Amino acid sequence: MQLSLWLALAGAGVLISFTPGAGAINTMNNSLTSGFRRSIWGILGQQAALIVHIIVVALGVGVLVAGSPVLFNVIRYAGAAYLVYLGIRLILQKPGSQRDPTMPVTREPARSMFRRGFWVNLLNPKALVFFLAFMPQFIRPEQPLLPQYLVLTVTVVLIDVVVMWFFFAVAAKSFQRFTNTARGQLILNRTFGVLFVTVALLLALVH
């Protein structure tokens, strides 16, 4: 891949990663509830789903999903339902007692954080449609395809990891003081719960 083309890809990747969405909300919530360092597990789960999206599009399956309203809507509503579930669970979650501000509120297992991040990103069919429009701009069919897809995947994943971890996860730390009290935890839980539900509604209703 030519340097100029890669720079364009990197620039587009940065813009995509900074676009707020369910992944960003999930990352910030993980950072607040489990700590900045451990939030990486949710981010890695999101990247695993992103890689699946890229593979699906590269294999041509994404065209079938985008071209089938029924299949597209099944995935779309499943994704929206999962986000609503996450949102309601946060809204109904009872806050813990007052804690040491230097310690995270919970110690959710890394596997659980990874799994949730994976499903949050995977159950978004619009990501498939986006990559269908995005990827051809940076792939030259007359050149070997595998190296190009590898460069694209590594570039997009690394950029998203950096943005999620060092922007959204760090940004969440500014709200860390709220987790020191039961009332603050309740406010944050309900705030992020509402955000998850809002993103779910946008996913389900906006075409």
Tab-separated table of N, CA, C and O in Angstrom, residues 8-85:
chain	number	residue	atom	x	y	z
A	8	ALA	N	-4.140	8.353	4.094
A	8	ALA	CA	-5.576	8.607	3.950
A	8	ALA	C	-6.376	7.605	4.772
A	8	ALA	O	-7.366	7.964	5.428
A	9	LEU	N	-5.940	6.347	4.750
A	9	LEU	CA	-6.595	5.305	5.548
A	9	LEU	C	-6.492	5.625	7.036
A	9	LEU	O	-7.481	5.522	7.772
A	10	ALA	N	-5.304	6.030	7.487
A	10	ALA	CA	-5.108	6.361	8.899
A	10	ALA	C	-5.978	7.542	9.310
A	10	ALA	O	-6.582	7.539	10.390
A	11	GLY	N	-6.062	8.546	8.451
A	11	GLY	CA	-6.896	9.701	8.760
A	11	GLY	C	-8.361	9.320	8.878
A	11	GLY	O	-9.063	9.764	9.802
A	12	ALA	N	-8.825	8.486	7.954
A	12	ALA	CA	-10.215	8.030	8.007
A	12	ALA	C	-10.450	7.186	9.251
A	12	ALA	O	-11.491	7.307	9.909
A	13	GLY	N	-9.460	6.350	9.608
A	13	GLY	CA	-9.587	5.518	10.800
A	13	GLY	C	-9.712	6.338	12.070
A	13	GLY	O	-10.481	5.993	12.972
A	14	VAL	N	-8.961	7.416	12.155
A	14	VAL	CA	-9.033	8.291	13.321
A	14	VAL	C	-10.419	8.923	13.435
A	14	VAL	O	-11.024	8.954	14.519
A	15	LEU	N	-10.941	9.424	12.329
A	15	LEU	CA	-12.268	10.038	12.333
A	15	LEU	C	-13.344	9.040	12.739
A	15	LEU	O	-14.256	9.358	13.513
A	16	ILE	N	-13.225	7.811	12.225
A	16	ILE	CA	-14.201	6.771	12.552
A	16	ILE	C	-14.160	6.457	14.044
A	16	ILE	O	-15.192	6.349	14.708
A	17	SER	N	-12.959	6.312	14.577
A	17	SER	CA	-12.811	5.926	15.985
A	17	SER	C	-13.323	7.001	16.937
A	17	SER	O	-13.831	6.694	18.018
A	18	PHE	N	-13.188	8.258	16.551
A	18	PHE	CA	-13.629	9.345	17.413
A	18	PHE	C	-15.137	9.573	17.336
A	18	PHE	O	-15.682	10.368	18.102
A	19	THR	N	-15.801	8.896	16.408
A	19	THR	CA	-17.252	9.034	16.303
A	19	THR	C	-17.902	8.325	17.487
A	19	THR	O	-17.723	7.123	17.661
A	20	PRO	N	-18.664	9.042	18.329
A	20	PRO	CA	-19.264	8.400	19.507
A	20	PRO	C	-20.241	7.301	19.103
A	20	PRO	O	-20.955	7.412	18.119
A	21	GLY	N	-20.257	6.243	19.869
A	21	GLY	CA	-21.152	5.131	19.602
A	21	GLY	C	-21.177	4.186	20.784
A	21	GLY	O	-20.664	4.496	21.867
A	22	ALA	N	-21.776	3.017	20.566
A	22	ALA	CA	-21.896	2.044	21.653
A	22	ALA	C	-20.531	1.602	22.163
A	22	ALA	O	-20.353	1.368	23.363
A	23	GLY	N	-19.546	1.484	21.268
A	23	GLY	CA	-18.212	1.076	21.680
A	23	GLY	C	-17.578	2.077	22.630
A	23	GLY	O	-16.958	1.699	23.631
A	24	ALA	N	-17.726	3.356	22.324
A	24	ALA	CA	-17.177	4.404	23.180
A	24	ALA	C	-17.866	4.411	24.540
A	24	ALA	O	-17.219	4.559	25.584
A	25	ILE	N	-19.191	4.249	24.528
A	25	ILE	CA	-19.946	4.223	25.787
A	25	ILE	C	-19.521	3.024	26.628
A	25	ILE	O	-19.320	3.135	27.841
A	26	ASN	N	-19.371	1.875	25.977
A	26	ASN	CA	-18.951	0.671	26.685
A	26	ASN	C	-17.560	0.849	27.297
A	26	ASN	O	-17.309	0.448	28.436
A	27	THR	N	-16.660	1.468	26.538
A	27	THR	CA	-15.298	1.697	27.023
A	27	THR	C	-15.283	2.627	28.236
A	27	THR	O	-14.581	2.364	29.230
A	28	MET	N	-16.031	3.699	28.172
A	28	MET	CA	-16.073	4.641	29.293
A	28	MET	C	-16.683	3.988	30.527
A	28	MET	O	-16.200	4.189	31.653
A	29	ASN	N	-17.726	3.218	30.335
A	29	ASN	CA	-18.346	2.535	31.466
A	29	ASN	C	-17.377	1.538	32.098
A	29	ASN	O	-17.276	1.443	33.326
A	30	ASN	N	-16.650	0.795	31.266
A	30	ASN	CA	-15.662	-0.154	31.794
A	30	ASN	C	-14.567	0.553	32.574
A	30	ASN	O	-14.110	0.074	33.619
A	31	SER	N	-14.116	1.689	32.049
A	31	SER	CA	-13.065	2.443	32.714
A	31	SER	C	-13.507	2.916	34.091
A	31	SER	O	-12.741	2.897	35.057
A	32	LEU	N	-14.766	3.327	34.184
A	32	LEU	CA	-15.290	3.815	35.456
A	32	LEU	C	-15.506	2.694	36.456
A	32	LEU	O	-15.221	2.842	37.644
A	33	THR	N	-16.030	1.568	35.995
A	33	THR	CA	-16.418	0.507	36.912
A	33	THR	C	-15.293	-0.472	37.224
A	33	THR	O	-15.264	-1.068	38.302
A	34	SER	N	-14.361	-0.648	36.284
A	34	SER	CA	-13.303	-1.637	36.487
A	34	SER	C	-11.897	-1.049	36.454
A	34	SER	O	-10.929	-1.771	36.654
A	35	GLY	N	-11.799	0.235	36.137
A	35	GLY	CA	-10.493	0.872	36.106
A	35	GLY	C	-9.941	1.026	34.708
A	35	GLY	O	-10.294	0.272	33.791
A	36	PHE	N	-9.076	2.016	34.542
A	36	PHE	CA	-8.512	2.337	33.225
A	36	PHE	C	-7.776	1.148	32.607
A	36	PHE	O	-7.997	0.787	31.454
A	37	ARG	N	-6.897	0.526	33.358
A	37	ARG	CA	-6.089	-0.562	32.804
A	37	ARG	C	-6.942	-1.738	32.362
A	37	ARG	O	-6.752	-2.289	31.273
A	38	ARG	N	-7.908	-2.122	33.183
A	38	ARG	CA	-8.712	-3.296	32.863
A	38	ARG	C	-9.744	-3.022	31.776
A	38	ARG	O	-10.316	-3.960	31.207
A	39	SER	N	-9.984	-1.771	31.464
A	39	SER	CA	-10.926	-1.464	30.378
A	39	SER	C	-10.410	-1.953	29.032
A	39	SER	O	-11.169	-2.067	28.076
A	40	ILE	N	-9.111	-2.278	28.960
A	40	ILE	CA	-8.538	-2.762	27.703
A	40	ILE	C	-9.197	-4.058	27.261
A	40	ILE	O	-9.286	-4.337	26.058
A	41	TRP	N	-9.711	-4.863	28.212
A	41	TRP	CA	-10.319	-6.138	27.833
A	41	TRP	C	-11.584	-5.921	27.004
A	41	TRP	O	-11.837	-6.637	26.037
A	42	GLY	N	-12.383	-4.934	27.383
A	42	GLY	CA	-13.562	-4.612	26.587
A	42	GLY	C	-13.183	-4.075	25.220
A	42	GLY	O	-13.819	-4.391	24.205
A	43	ILE	N	-12.130	-3.270	25.184
A	43	ILE	CA	-11.651	-2.713	23.911
A	43	ILE	C	-11.172	-3.823	22.993
A	43	ILE	O	-11.450	-3.804	21.787
A	44	LEU	N	-10.457	-4.806	23.544
A	44	LEU	CA	-9.981	-5.923	22.722
A	44	LEU	C	-11.151	-6.740	22.177
A	44	LEU	O	-11.100	-7.231	21.044
A	45	GLY	N	-12.201	-6.875	22.973
A	45	GLY	CA	-13.394	-7.560	22.482
A	45	GLY	C	-14.018	-6.822	21.313
A	45	GLY	O	-14.453	-7.436	20.324
A	46	GLN	N	-14.045	-5.505	21.412
A	46	GLN	CA	-14.581	-4.691	20.321
A	46	GLN	C	-13.735	-4.845	19.057
A	46	GLN	O	-14.267	-4.887	17.941
A	47	GLN	N	-12.430	-4.952	19.232
A	47	GLN	CA	-11.553	-5.110	18.071
A	47	GLN	C	-11.725	-6.481	17.420
A	47	GLN	O	-11.638	-6.610	16.202
A	48	ALA	N	-11.978	-7.500	18.243
A	48	ALA	CA	-12.227	-8.832	17.687
A	48	ALA	C	-13.452	-8.800	16.789
A	48	ALA	O	-13.467	-9.406	15.698
A	49	ALA	N	-14.488	-8.081	17.217
A	49	ALA	CA	-15.693	-7.952	16.395
A	49	ALA	C	-15.408	-7.152	15.126
A	49	ALA	O	-15.912	-7.478	14.048
A	50	LEU	N	-14.589	-6.132	15.267
A	50	LEU	CA	-14.221	-5.319	14.102
A	50	LEU	C	-13.495	-6.170	13.062
A	50	LEU	O	-13.753	-6.055	11.852
A	51	ILE	N	-12.607	-7.048	13.524
A	51	ILE	CA	-11.886	-7.934	12.609
A	51	ILE	C	-12.861	-8.879	11.908
A	51	ILE	O	-12.730	-9.152	10.708
A	52	VAL	N	-13.852	-9.366	12.654
A	52	VAL	CA	-14.869	-10.231	12.042
A	52	VAL	C	-15.609	-9.483	10.947
A	52	VAL	O	-15.852	-10.020	9.861
A	53	HIS	N	-15.966	-8.212	11.214
A	53	HIS	CA	-16.648	-7.400	10.202
A	53	HIS	C	-15.795	-7.277	8.938
A	53	HIS	O	-16.304	-7.404	7.815
A	54	ILE	N	-14.520	-7.022	9.106
A	54	ILE	CA	-13.631	-6.852	7.960
A	54	ILE	C	-13.535	-8.155	7.166
A	54	ILE	O	-13.595	-8.142	5.926
A	55	ILE	N	-13.414	-9.282	7.874
A	55	ILE	CA	-13.332	-10.576	7.193
A	55	ILE	C	-14.616	-10.868	6.424
A	55	ILE	O	-14.589	-11.323	5.275
A	56	VAL	N	-15.746	-10.581	7.063
A	56	VAL	CA	-17.041	-10.821	6.418
A	56	VAL	C	-17.172	-10.005	5.137
A	56	VAL	O	-17.606	-10.502	4.099
A	57	VAL	N	-16.775	-8.746	5.211
A	57	VAL	CA	-16.850	-7.887	4.025
A	57	VAL	C	-15.869	-8.363	2.953
A	57	VAL	O	-16.192	-8.409	1.767
A	58	ALA	N	-14.652	-8.725	3.381
A	58	ALA	CA	-13.635	-9.178	2.434
A	58	ALA	C	-14.074	-10.445	1.705
A	58	ALA	O	-13.760	-10.643	0.523
A	59	LEU	N	-14.823	-11.302	2.391
A	59	LEU	CA	-15.299	-12.551	1.784
A	59	LEU	C	-16.547	-12.350	0.933
A	59	LEU	O	-16.987	-13.281	0.260
A	60	GLY	N	-17.107	-11.166	0.995
A	60	GLY	CA	-18.292	-10.879	0.185
A	60	GLY	C	-19.602	-11.145	0.881
A	60	GLY	O	-20.671	-10.864	0.330
A	61	VAL	N	-19.545	-11.669	2.110
A	61	VAL	CA	-20.782	-11.948	2.837
A	61	VAL	C	-21.500	-10.658	3.200
A	61	VAL	O	-22.726	-10.609	3.287
A	62	GLY	N	-20.718	-9.598	3.406
A	62	GLY	CA	-21.324	-8.312	3.751
A	62	GLY	C	-22.283	-7.820	2.687
A	62	GLY	O	-23.280	-7.160	2.984
A	63	VAL	N	-22.001	-8.156	1.424
A	63	VAL	CA	-22.898	-7.760	0.331
A	63	VAL	C	-24.248	-8.441	0.500
A	63	VAL	O	-25.305	-7.836	0.281
A	64	LEU	N	-24.218	-9.718	0.916
A	64	LEU	CA	-25.462	-10.455	1.116
A	64	LEU	C	-26.272	-9.860	2.258
A	64	LEU	O	-27.488	-9.720	2.166
A	65	VAL	N	-25.589	-9.494	3.353
A	65	VAL	CA	-26.278	-8.900	4.493
A	65	VAL	C	-26.886	-7.556	4.114
A	65	VAL	O	-28.047	-7.270	4.419
A	66	ALA	N	-26.091	-6.734	3.446
A	66	ALA	CA	-26.575	-5.410	3.049
A	66	ALA	C	-27.708	-5.520	2.040
A	66	ALA	O	-28.596	-4.666	1.990
A	67	GLY	N	-27.685	-6.568	1.228
A	67	GLY	CA	-28.698	-6.726	0.185
A	67	GLY	C	-29.932	-7.466	0.627
A	67	GLY	O	-30.890	-7.611	-0.154
A	68	SER	N	-29.931	-7.977	1.850
A	68	SER	CA	-31.083	-8.710	2.367
A	68	SER	C	-31.719	-7.928	3.508
A	68	SER	O	-31.215	-7.952	4.635
A	69	PRO	N	-32.829	-7.245	3.245
A	69	PRO	CA	-33.478	-6.458	4.298
A	69	PRO	C	-33.838	-7.296	5.523
A	69	PRO	O	-33.717	-6.825	6.656
A	70	VAL	N	-34.266	-8.532	5.299
A	70	VAL	CA	-34.674	-9.383	6.422
A	70	VAL	C	-33.468	-9.698	7.308
A	70	VAL	O	-33.510	-9.523	8.526
A	71	LEU	N	-32.376	-10.179	6.698
A	71	LEU	CA	-31.181	-10.517	7.470
A	71	LEU	C	-30.595	-9.287	8.149
A	71	LEU	O	-30.184	-9.337	9.309
A	72	PHE	N	-30.574	-8.176	7.414
A	72	PHE	CA	-30.049	-6.930	7.973
A	72	PHE	C	-30.849	-6.522	9.199
A	72	PHE	O	-30.292	-6.154	10.234
A	73	ASN	N	-32.180	-6.590	9.099
A	73	ASN	CA	-33.029	-6.164	10.204
A	73	ASN	C	-32.945	-7.113	11.390
A	73	ASN	O	-33.031	-6.679	12.547
A	74	VAL	N	-32.776	-8.408	11.128
A	74	VAL	CA	-32.630	-9.370	12.223
A	74	VAL	C	-31.403	-9.019	13.062
A	74	VAL	O	-31.456	-8.959	14.289
A	75	ILE	N	-30.281	-8.775	12.372
A	75	ILE	CA	-29.051	-8.419	13.086
A	75	ILE	C	-29.194	-7.062	13.762
A	75	ILE	O	-28.757	-6.857	14.901
A	76	ARG	N	-29.821	-6.127	13.064
A	76	ARG	CA	-29.977	-4.773	13.603
A	76	ARG	C	-30.808	-4.780	14.892
A	76	ARG	O	-30.417	-4.174	15.903
A	77	TYR	N	-31.940	-5.473	14.865
A	77	TYR	CA	-32.805	-5.492	16.046
A	77	TYR	C	-32.198	-6.323	17.170
A	77	TYR	O	-32.413	-6.019	18.347
A	78	ALA	N	-31.437	-7.349	16.819
A	78	ALA	CA	-30.742	-8.125	17.848
A	78	ALA	C	-29.711	-7.245	18.552
A	78	ALA	O	-29.572	-7.291	19.780
A	79	GLY	N	-28.993	-6.455	17.770
A	79	GLY	CA	-28.022	-5.530	18.347
A	79	GLY	C	-28.682	-4.493	19.226
A	79	GLY	O	-28.195	-4.183	20.324
A	80	ALA	N	-29.808	-3.942	18.764
A	80	ALA	CA	-30.527	-2.945	19.550
A	80	ALA	C	-31.048	-3.550	20.845
A	80	ALA	O	-30.971	-2.928	21.914
A	81	ALA	N	-31.566	-4.768	20.758
A	81	ALA	CA	-32.089	-5.437	21.954
A	81	ALA	C	-30.981	-5.679	22.973
A	81	ALA	O	-31.189	-5.522	24.186
A	82	TYR	N	-29.788	-6.041	22.487
A	82	TYR	CA	-28.674	-6.290	23.398
A	82	TYR	C	-28.254	-4.998	24.096
A	82	TYR	O	-27.974	-4.992	25.306
A	83	LEU	N	-28.231	-3.897	23.374
A	83	LEU	CA	-27.874	-2.613	23.988
A	83	LEU	C	-28.933	-2.175	24.996
A	83	LEU	O	-28.594	-1.610	26.053
A	84	VAL	N	-30.208	-2.424	24.692
A	84	VAL	CA	-31.274	-2.103	25.641
A	84	VAL	C	-31.098	-2.929	26.916
A	84	VAL	O	-31.254	-2.419	28.029
A	85	TYR	N	-30.759	-4.207	26.737
A	85	TYR	CA	-30.511	-5.080	27.892
A	85	TYR	C	-29.386	-4.516	28.762
A	85	TYR	O	-29.511	-4.450	29.996
